[in-house]
CSV table of C-alpha atoms and ligand atoms in Angstrom, one decimal:
chain,number,residue,atom,x,y,z
A,126,UNK,CA,137.8,87.5,115.8
A,127,UNK,CA,137.6,87.2,119.1
A,128,UNK,CA,137.9,83.5,120.8
A,129,UNK,CA,135.1,81.6,121.1
A,130,UNK,CA,134.7,81.2,124.8
A,131,UNK,CA,134.5,77.7,126.1
A,132,UNK,CA,132.2,76.7,129.1
A,133,UNK,CA,134.3,74.9,130.2
A,134,UNK,CA,135.6,77.8,132.5
A,135,UNK,CA,132.7,77.8,134.2
A,136,UNK,CA,133.0,74.3,135.4
A,137,UNK,CA,129.0,74.4,135.8
A,138,UNK,CA,127.5,71.4,136.8
A,139,UNK,CA,123.6,71.3,135.0
A,140,UNK,CA,120.5,70.0,136.7
A,141,UNK,CA,121.2,65.8,137.1
A,142,UNK,CA,124.8,66.6,138.8
A,143,UNK,CA,126.5,65.7,135.7
A,144,UNK,CA,129.3,68.2,135.0
A,145,UNK,CA,129.5,69.3,131.3
A,146,UNK,CA,132.3,68.4,129.2
A,147,UNK,CA,135.4,69.7,128.7
A,148,UNK,CA,135.1,70.4,125.2
A,149,UNK,CA,131.7,71.6,124.8
A,150,UNK,CA,132.5,74.7,123.4
A,151,UNK,CA,130.5,77.0,121.4
A,152,UNK,CA,131.2,78.0,117.9
A,153,UNK,CA,131.2,82.0,118.1
A,154,UNK,CA,127.6,83.9,117.0
A,155,UNK,CA,126.2,84.5,113.8
A,156,UNK,CA,126.3,87.6,113.0
A,157,UNK,CA,123.5,89.9,112.5
A,158,UNK,CA,122.2,91.9,109.8
A,159,UNK,CA,122.6,94.9,112.1
A,160,UNK,CA,120.4,97.9,110.3
A,161,UNK,CA,122.3,100.6,112.2
A,162,UNK,CA,125.7,99.8,113.7
A,163,UNK,CA,125.1,102.5,116.9
A,164,UNK,CA,129.0,103.3,118.5
A,165,UNK,CA,129.4,103.0,122.0
A,166,UNK,CA,128.4,106.6,122.7
A,167,UNK,CA,125.4,107.0,120.8
A,168,UNK,CA,124.0,103.6,122.6
A,169,UNK,CA,124.7,105.6,126.5
A,170,UNK,CA,122.8,108.5,125.3
A,171,UNK,CA,119.8,106.9,123.2
A,172,UNK,CA,117.3,109.1,123.7
A,173,UNK,CA,114.1,106.8,124.8
A,174,UNK,CA,111.3,108.6,124.2
A,175,UNK,CA,112.0,109.6,120.2
A,176,UNK,CA,112.3,106.7,117.5
A,177,UNK,CA,116.0,106.3,116.5
A,178,UNK,CA,116.2,105.2,112.2
A,179,UNK,CA,117.7,101.8,114.2
A,180,UNK,CA,113.2,101.2,113.8
A,181,UNK,CA,113.3,99.1,109.9
A,182,UNK,CA,110.6,100.5,107.8
A,183,UNK,CA,108.4,97.0,106.1
A,184,UNK,CA,107.8,97.4,103.2
A,185,UNK,CA,103.6,96.7,103.4
A,186,UNK,CA,101.2,96.0,101.1
A,187,UNK,CA,97.6,96.0,102.4
A,188,UNK,CA,94.6,95.1,99.5
A,189,UNK,CA,91.7,96.3,100.1
A,190,UNK,CA,88.7,94.3,101.0
A,191,UNK,CA,85.7,95.4,98.5
A,192,UNK,CA,82.4,95.4,98.7
A,193,UNK,CA,79.8,93.6,101.1
A,194,UNK,CA,77.8,91.2,98.9
A,195,UNK,CA,74.4,92.2,98.3
A,196,UNK,CA,71.4,91.8,101.6
A,197,UNK,CA,73.8,90.8,104.2
A,198,UNK,CA,75.8,92.7,106.6
A,199,UNK,CA,79.8,93.3,106.4
A,200,UNK,CA,81.8,91.1,108.5
A,201,UNK,CA,84.9,92.7,110.0
A,202,UNK,CA,87.6,91.1,111.7
A,203,UNK,CA,89.2,93.3,115.0
A,204,UNK,CA,92.2,91.8,114.6
A,205,UNK,CA,96.2,92.2,116.3
A,206,UNK,CA,98.3,89.4,117.3
A,207,UNK,CA,99.6,91.5,119.8
A,208,UNK,CA,97.3,91.5,123.1
A,209,UNK,CA,96.2,94.9,125.1
A,210,UNK,CA,96.2,96.5,122.3
A,211,UNK,CA,92.6,98.0,122.8
A,212,UNK,CA,90.6,95.0,120.5
A,213,UNK,CA,87.8,94.2,122.3
A,214,UNK,CA,87.6,97.7,123.9
A,215,UNK,CA,86.8,98.7,120.1
A,216,UNK,CA,84.3,96.0,119.4
A,217,UNK,CA,82.2,96.6,122.0
A,218,UNK,CA,82.9,100.4,121.0
A,219,UNK,CA,82.4,101.2,117.8
A,220,UNK,CA,79.4,98.4,118.0
A,221,UNK,CA,77.8,99.7,121.0
A,222,UNK,CA,78.3,103.6,119.0
A,223,UNK,CA,76.7,102.3,115.5
A,224,UNK,CA,74.1,99.8,117.3
A,225,UNK,CA,72.3,103.1,119.5
A,226,UNK,CA,72.3,105.2,115.6
A,227,UNK,CA,70.4,102.9,114.0
A,228,UNK,CA,72.7,99.7,112.8
A,229,UNK,CA,72.0,96.2,114.0
A,230,UNK,CA,75.9,94.8,114.7
A,231,UNK,CA,75.9,91.5,116.3
A,232,UNK,CA,79.0,91.3,118.5
A,233,UNK,CA,80.9,87.2,117.8
A,234,UNK,CA,83.8,87.6,121.3
A,235,UNK,CA,86.3,84.7,119.1
A,236,UNK,CA,88.3,85.2,122.7
A,237,UNK,CA,88.0,82.2,125.3
A,238,UNK,CA,89.1,85.6,128.1
A,239,UNK,CA,85.5,86.3,127.0
A,240,UNK,CA,86.5,90.1,127.9
A,241,UNK,CA,82.8,91.6,125.5
A,242,UNK,CA,80.8,90.1,128.0
A,243,UNK,CA,82.0,91.1,131.4
A,244,UNK,CA,82.4,94.1,129.1
A,245,UNK,CA,78.7,94.2,127.4
A,246,UNK,CA,77.7,93.6,131.1
A,247,UNK,CA,76.6,89.7,130.7
A,248,UNK,CA,76.6,87.3,133.2
A,249,UNK,CA,78.7,84.9,131.0
A,250,UNK,CA,78.5,81.5,133.2
A,251,UNK,CA,75.1,82.0,132.4
A,252,UNK,CA,75.1,81.4,128.8
A,253,UNK,CA,73.8,77.9,127.6
A,254,UNK,CA,75.2,78.6,123.9
A,255,UNK,CA,78.2,80.4,123.5
A,256,UNK,CA,80.4,80.7,120.9
A,257,UNK,CA,81.2,77.4,120.6
A,258,UNK,CA,77.8,76.1,120.2
A,259,UNK,CA,77.9,78.5,116.6
A,260,UNK,CA,81.2,76.8,115.9
A,261,UNK,CA,80.1,73.3,116.2
A,262,UNK,CA,76.1,73.1,116.4
A,263,UNK,CA,75.8,75.2,112.8
A,264,UNK,CA,72.3,74.8,113.4
A,265,UNK,CA,71.3,76.3,116.8
A,266,UNK,CA,72.8,79.3,115.6
A,267,UNK,CA,70.1,81.4,115.9
A,268,UNK,CA,69.9,80.9,120.0
A,269,UNK,CA,74.0,82.2,120.7
A,270,UNK,CA,73.0,85.4,119.8
A,271,UNK,CA,72.1,87.0,122.9
A,272,UNK,CA,70.5,90.4,124.0
A,273,UNK,CA,72.6,93.3,125.1
A,274,UNK,CA,71.2,96.2,126.9
A,275,UNK,CA,72.0,98.3,124.1
A,276,UNK,CA,69.0,97.8,121.9
A,277,UNK,CA,70.4,96.1,118.9
A,278,UNK,CA,73.3,95.2,119.8
A,279,UNK,CA,73.5,91.1,119.9
A,280,UNK,CA,76.3,89.7,121.8
A,281,UNK,CA,77.7,85.8,121.4
A,282,UNK,CA,79.4,84.7,124.3
A,283,UNK,CA,83.2,83.2,124.3
A,284,UNK,CA,84.5,81.9,127.1
A,285,UNK,CA,87.6,79.5,127.6
A,286,UNK,CA,84.8,76.6,126.4
A,287,UNK,CA,87.6,77.5,123.4
A,288,UNK,CA,90.2,76.4,124.1
A,289,UNK,CA,89.1,72.5,124.2
A,290,UNK,CA,87.3,73.7,120.7
A,291,UNK,CA,90.9,74.3,118.8
A,292,UNK,CA,91.8,71.1,119.3
A,293,UNK,CA,88.1,69.3,118.4
A,294,UNK,CA,89.0,70.8,115.3
A,295,UNK,CA,92.5,70.4,114.7
A,296,UNK,CA,91.1,66.3,113.2
A,297,UNK,CA,87.2,67.8,111.3
A,298,UNK,CA,87.1,67.9,107.6
A,299,UNK,CA,86.1,71.5,106.8
A,300,UNK,CA,87.6,72.8,110.1
A,301,UNK,CA,88.5,76.0,108.7
A,302,UNK,CA,85.3,77.2,107.4
A,303,UNK,CA,83.0,76.3,111.0
A,304,UNK,CA,82.6,79.4,111.3
A,305,UNK,CA,81.0,80.8,108.2
A,306,UNK,CA,79.1,78.0,107.9
A,307,UNK,CA,77.3,79.4,111.8
A,308,UNK,CA,77.1,82.5,110.8
A,309,UNK,CA,75.5,81.9,107.3
A,310,UNK,CA,71.5,81.9,108.2
A,311,UNK,CA,72.0,85.3,110.6
A,312,UNK,CA,74.0,87.2,108.5
A,313,UNK,CA,70.7,88.1,106.0
A,314,UNK,CA,69.7,89.8,109.6
A,315,UNK,CA,72.1,92.4,110.3
A,316,UNK,CA,74.3,94.6,109.3
A,317,UNK,CA,77.4,94.3,110.7
A,318,UNK,CA,78.9,91.6,112.4
A,319,UNK,CA,81.6,92.0,114.2
A,320,UNK,CA,84.0,90.0,114.7
A,321,UNK,CA,87.0,90.3,117.0
A,322,UNK,CA,90.1,88.3,118.2
A,323,UNK,CA,92.7,86.3,120.6
A,324,UNK,CA,95.8,87.5,120.2
A,325,UNK,CA,97.3,84.1,118.3
A,326,UNK,CA,96.8,82.5,115.4
A,327,UNK,CA,94.9,79.0,116.0
A,328,UNK,CA,92.1,77.3,114.7
A,329,UNK,CA,89.7,79.1,115.7
A,330,UNK,CA,91.1,82.8,114.8
A,331,UNK,CA,91.9,81.7,110.8
A,332,UNK,CA,87.7,79.9,110.5
A,333,UNK,CA,87.0,84.8,111.5
A,334,UNK,CA,89.1,85.1,109.2
A,335,UNK,CA,87.4,82.4,107.0
A,336,UNK,CA,83.9,83.8,107.7
A,337,UNK,CA,85.3,88.1,107.0
A,338,UNK,CA,85.6,90.6,104.6
A,339,UNK,CA,87.5,92.5,105.8
A,340,UNK,CA,90.4,93.1,108.2
A,341,UNK,CA,90.0,95.9,110.7
A,342,UNK,CA,93.6,96.3,113.2
A,343,UNK,CA,93.9,98.2,115.6
A,344,UNK,CA,97.6,99.2,116.4
A,345,UNK,CA,99.0,101.2,119.8
A,346,UNK,CA,101.2,104.3,118.3
A,347,UNK,CA,104.0,102.5,119.7
A,348,UNK,CA,108.3,101.5,118.2
A,349,UNK,CA,106.6,97.5,117.0
A,350,UNK,CA,103.9,99.2,115.3
A,351,UNK,CA,104.9,98.5,112.1
A,352,UNK,CA,107.0,94.9,113.1
A,353,UNK,CA,102.9,93.6,114.2
A,354,UNK,CA,101.4,95.2,111.4
A,355,UNK,CA,103.7,93.2,108.9
A,356,UNK,CA,103.8,89.8,110.5
A,357,UNK,CA,99.5,90.3,109.9
A,358,UNK,CA,99.7,91.4,106.5
A,359,UNK,CA,102.0,88.8,105.8
A,360,UNK,CA,98.8,85.7,107.3
A,361,UNK,CA,96.0,87.3,105.6
A,362,UNK,CA,98.0,87.3,102.6
A,363,UNK,CA,98.0,83.4,102.8
A,364,UNK,CA,94.5,83.2,103.8
A,365,UNK,CA,93.8,85.3,100.9
A,366,UNK,CA,96.0,82.9,99.2
A,367,UNK,CA,94.4,79.5,100.3
A,368,UNK,CA,91.1,80.1,101.8
A,369,UNK,CA,89.0,83.5,101.0
A,370,UNK,CA,90.5,84.9,98.3
A,371,UNK,CA,88.1,87.6,99.2
A,372,UNK,CA,89.4,88.9,102.2
A,373,UNK,CA,91.7,92.5,102.6
A,374,UNK,CA,92.2,95.8,104.4
A,375,UNK,CA,89.2,97.8,106.2
A,376,UNK,CA,91.6,99.4,107.8
A,377,UNK,CA,94.7,100.7,110.7
A,378,UNK,CA,93.3,102.5,113.3
A,379,UNK,CA,95.7,104.1,116.3
A,380,UNK,CA,94.6,103.4,120.0
A,381,UNK,CA,95.7,104.0,123.3
A,382,UNK,CA,97.7,107.2,122.0
A,383,UNK,CA,99.5,109.6,124.4
A,384,UNK,CA,100.7,113.0,123.4
A,385,UNK,CA,104.4,111.9,123.6
A,386,UNK,CA,107.0,112.5,121.2
A,387,UNK,CA,107.7,108.6,120.7
A,388,UNK,CA,103.7,108.6,119.9
A,389,UNK,CA,103.3,111.2,117.7
A,390,UNK,CA,106.7,109.8,115.1
A,391,UNK,CA,104.5,106.4,115.0
A,392,UNK,CA,101.8,107.9,113.8
A,393,UNK,CA,103.3,110.2,110.7
A,394,UNK,CA,104.8,107.0,110.3
A,395,UNK,CA,101.9,104.6,110.2
A,396,UNK,CA,99.9,107.3,108.4
A,397,UNK,CA,103.4,107.0,106.2
A,398,UNK,CA,103.1,103.9,105.6
A,399,UNK,CA,98.9,103.7,105.1
A,400,UNK,CA,97.9,106.6,103.7
A,401,UNK,CA,94.1,106.8,103.5
A,402,UNK,CA,93.8,102.9,104.4
A,403,UNK,CA,94.5,104.9,108.0
A,404,UNK,CA,90.7,105.7,110.0
A,405,UNK,CA,91.1,108.9,111.9
A,406,UNK,CA,90.7,110.0,115.5
A,407,UNK,CA,93.7,107.9,117.2
A,408,UNK,CA,91.8,106.5,119.9
A,409,UNK,CA,93.4,108.9,123.5
A,410,UNK,CA,94.2,106.3,126.1
A,411,UNK,CA,91.8,107.5,129.1
A,412,UNK,CA,91.1,105.9,132.2
A,413,UNK,CA,87.5,106.5,131.7
A,414,UNK,CA,88.0,103.6,128.9
A,415,UNK,CA,90.2,101.8,131.5
A,416,UNK,CA,86.7,102.5,133.8
A,417,UNK,CA,83.8,100.8,131.7
A,418,UNK,CA,84.5,97.3,131.2
A,419,UNK,CA,84.1,97.0,135.1
A,420,UNK,CA,80.8,98.6,135.0
A,421,UNK,CA,79.3,96.8,132.0
A,422,UNK,CA,78.5,99.7,130.0
A,423,UNK,CA,79.8,100.5,126.9
A,424,UNK,CA,81.5,104.4,127.2
A,425,UNK,CA,78.6,105.6,125.7
A,426,UNK,CA,76.7,105.0,128.0
A,427,UNK,CA,79.4,105.5,130.8
A,428,UNK,CA,81.3,108.9,130.1
A,429,UNK,CA,79.8,109.7,126.1
A,430,UNK,CA,81.9,113.3,126.9
A,431,UNK,CA,85.4,111.7,127.2
A,432,UNK,CA,88.5,112.1,125.0
A,433,UNK,CA,88.0,108.2,125.7
A,434,UNK,CA,84.5,108.7,124.6
A,435,UNK,CA,84.3,111.5,121.8
A,436,UNK,CA,87.5,109.5,120.2
A,437,UNK,CA,85.1,106.0,119.6
A,438,UNK,CA,82.2,108.2,118.4
A,439,UNK,CA,84.3,109.6,115.8
A,440,UNK,CA,86.0,107.2,114.6
A,441,UNK,CA,81.9,104.8,114.6
A,442,UNK,CA,80.8,107.2,112.4
A,443,UNK,CA,84.8,107.5,110.2
A,444,UNK,CA,84.0,103.8,109.9
A,445,UNK,CA,80.6,103.4,109.5
A,446,UNK,CA,81.1,105.4,105.6
A,447,UNK,CA,83.9,103.5,104.7
A,448,UNK,CA,81.0,101.0,105.3
A,449,UNK,CA,78.3,102.0,103.5
A,450,UNK,CA,76.4,102.5,106.6
A,451,UNK,CA,73.2,104.6,107.5
A,452,UNK,CA,73.3,106.3,111.0
A,453,UNK,CA,69.9,106.9,112.7
B,207,ADP,N1,92.7,104.0,124.8
B,207,ADP,C1,92.5,103.7,125.2
B,207,ADP,N2,93.3,103.9,127.3
B,207,ADP,C2,93.3,103.4,128.4
B,207,ADP,N3,92.6,102.0,129.0
B,207,ADP,C3,93.0,101.9,127.5
B,207,ADP,C4,92.3,102.4,125.8
B,207,ADP,N4,92.1,101.0,125.1
B,207,ADP,C5,92.0,100.0,125.8
B,207,ADP,N5,92.3,100.0,127.7
B,207,ADP,C6,92.6,99.0,128.8
B,207,ADP,O1,93.5,98.9,128.0
B,207,ADP,C7,93.2,97.3,128.1
B,207,ADP,C8,93.2,95.9,126.8
B,207,ADP,O2,92.7,97.0,125.6
B,207,ADP,P1,92.1,95.4,125.4
B,207,ADP,O3,90.8,96.4,124.5
B,207,ADP,O4,91.2,94.4,125.5
B,207,ADP,O5,92.8,94.3,124.3
B,207,ADP,P2,92.9,93.9,123.5
B,207,ADP,O6,91.7,92.7,123.6
B,207,ADP,O7,93.6,94.2,122.5
B,207,ADP,O8,93.6,92.8,124.8
B,207,ADP,C9,92.0,96.7,128.9
B,207,ADP,O9,92.4,97.1,130.4
B,207,ADP,C10,91.2,98.7,128.3
B,207,ADP,O10,90.4,98.7,129.0
B,208,MG,MG1,90.2,91.2,123.2
């Protein structure tokens, strides 16, 4: 046992120029339930490019989503509470590939960053009705859709007004079901509705989950991937219990995959944990995918034969099969 450290020895002055109490002693930190213990040599000699046994293996139960009800499109939320994992890139590229093959696709951007509009070459500042309108004025739903340069692909634009919407919704009765109402009259006119979400669990994201049949989870093949999915799984369980008992998972897909040992180890771990919920192929890290949004055009048009273009094409074909969509 080491003795508790006394802060008085530091004799620090705080922000108000007051000296800390002489008797202000911190008790020892609570011992953490460590997954593994390291010897000093192990800490120094850790191979940073591989997974150590420190990665906890959470038990993760992902309920499967059911089939799409007759006479309307399937609603799928693309979700991961982490930012920068490739959610928007996946939405844009899967939507484009399917639309180019005759599927009627609607993308609803539920993220205030509004990257779907940029990625699809739409000027957000000149759009009148956005995702906010879809939430607040369901009778205007038909006017919130914008045709993109890709035939058969429509977009409801997300932008900054979604920030204020969170607050506005919080005092409303039925606040979790605004998007469901907004989408109701649109669903019969599309085969697939993809909802892109922000990396946070606010009311807008909850609305997306309540309006959805299923969730598709992009994960980066890096160290915390499994922990992220475990957290998401508990959110989905909660939403199923309280708000949408039909919600389930349509799949987990891997993004920004690189040929390192760590990436391959995480890939095998994900496959072992999720089995056939994994949607192949992993999307390789590819510069063309990062460039495409700045041109305002999807990868299938910007660089269809790049690794990114091929991977998203194959992924879209596999998803179409899961979703029972017929490709022309
Ligand atoms: N496979 C990939 N290879 C290289 N860059 C990618 C890939 N997927 C996405 N990116 C880039 O990574 C950044 C984050 O991706 P994005 O789709 O916006 O993530 P999210 O929507 O989860 O925040 C973007 O700049 C995007 O262009
Ligand atoms: Mg995004």
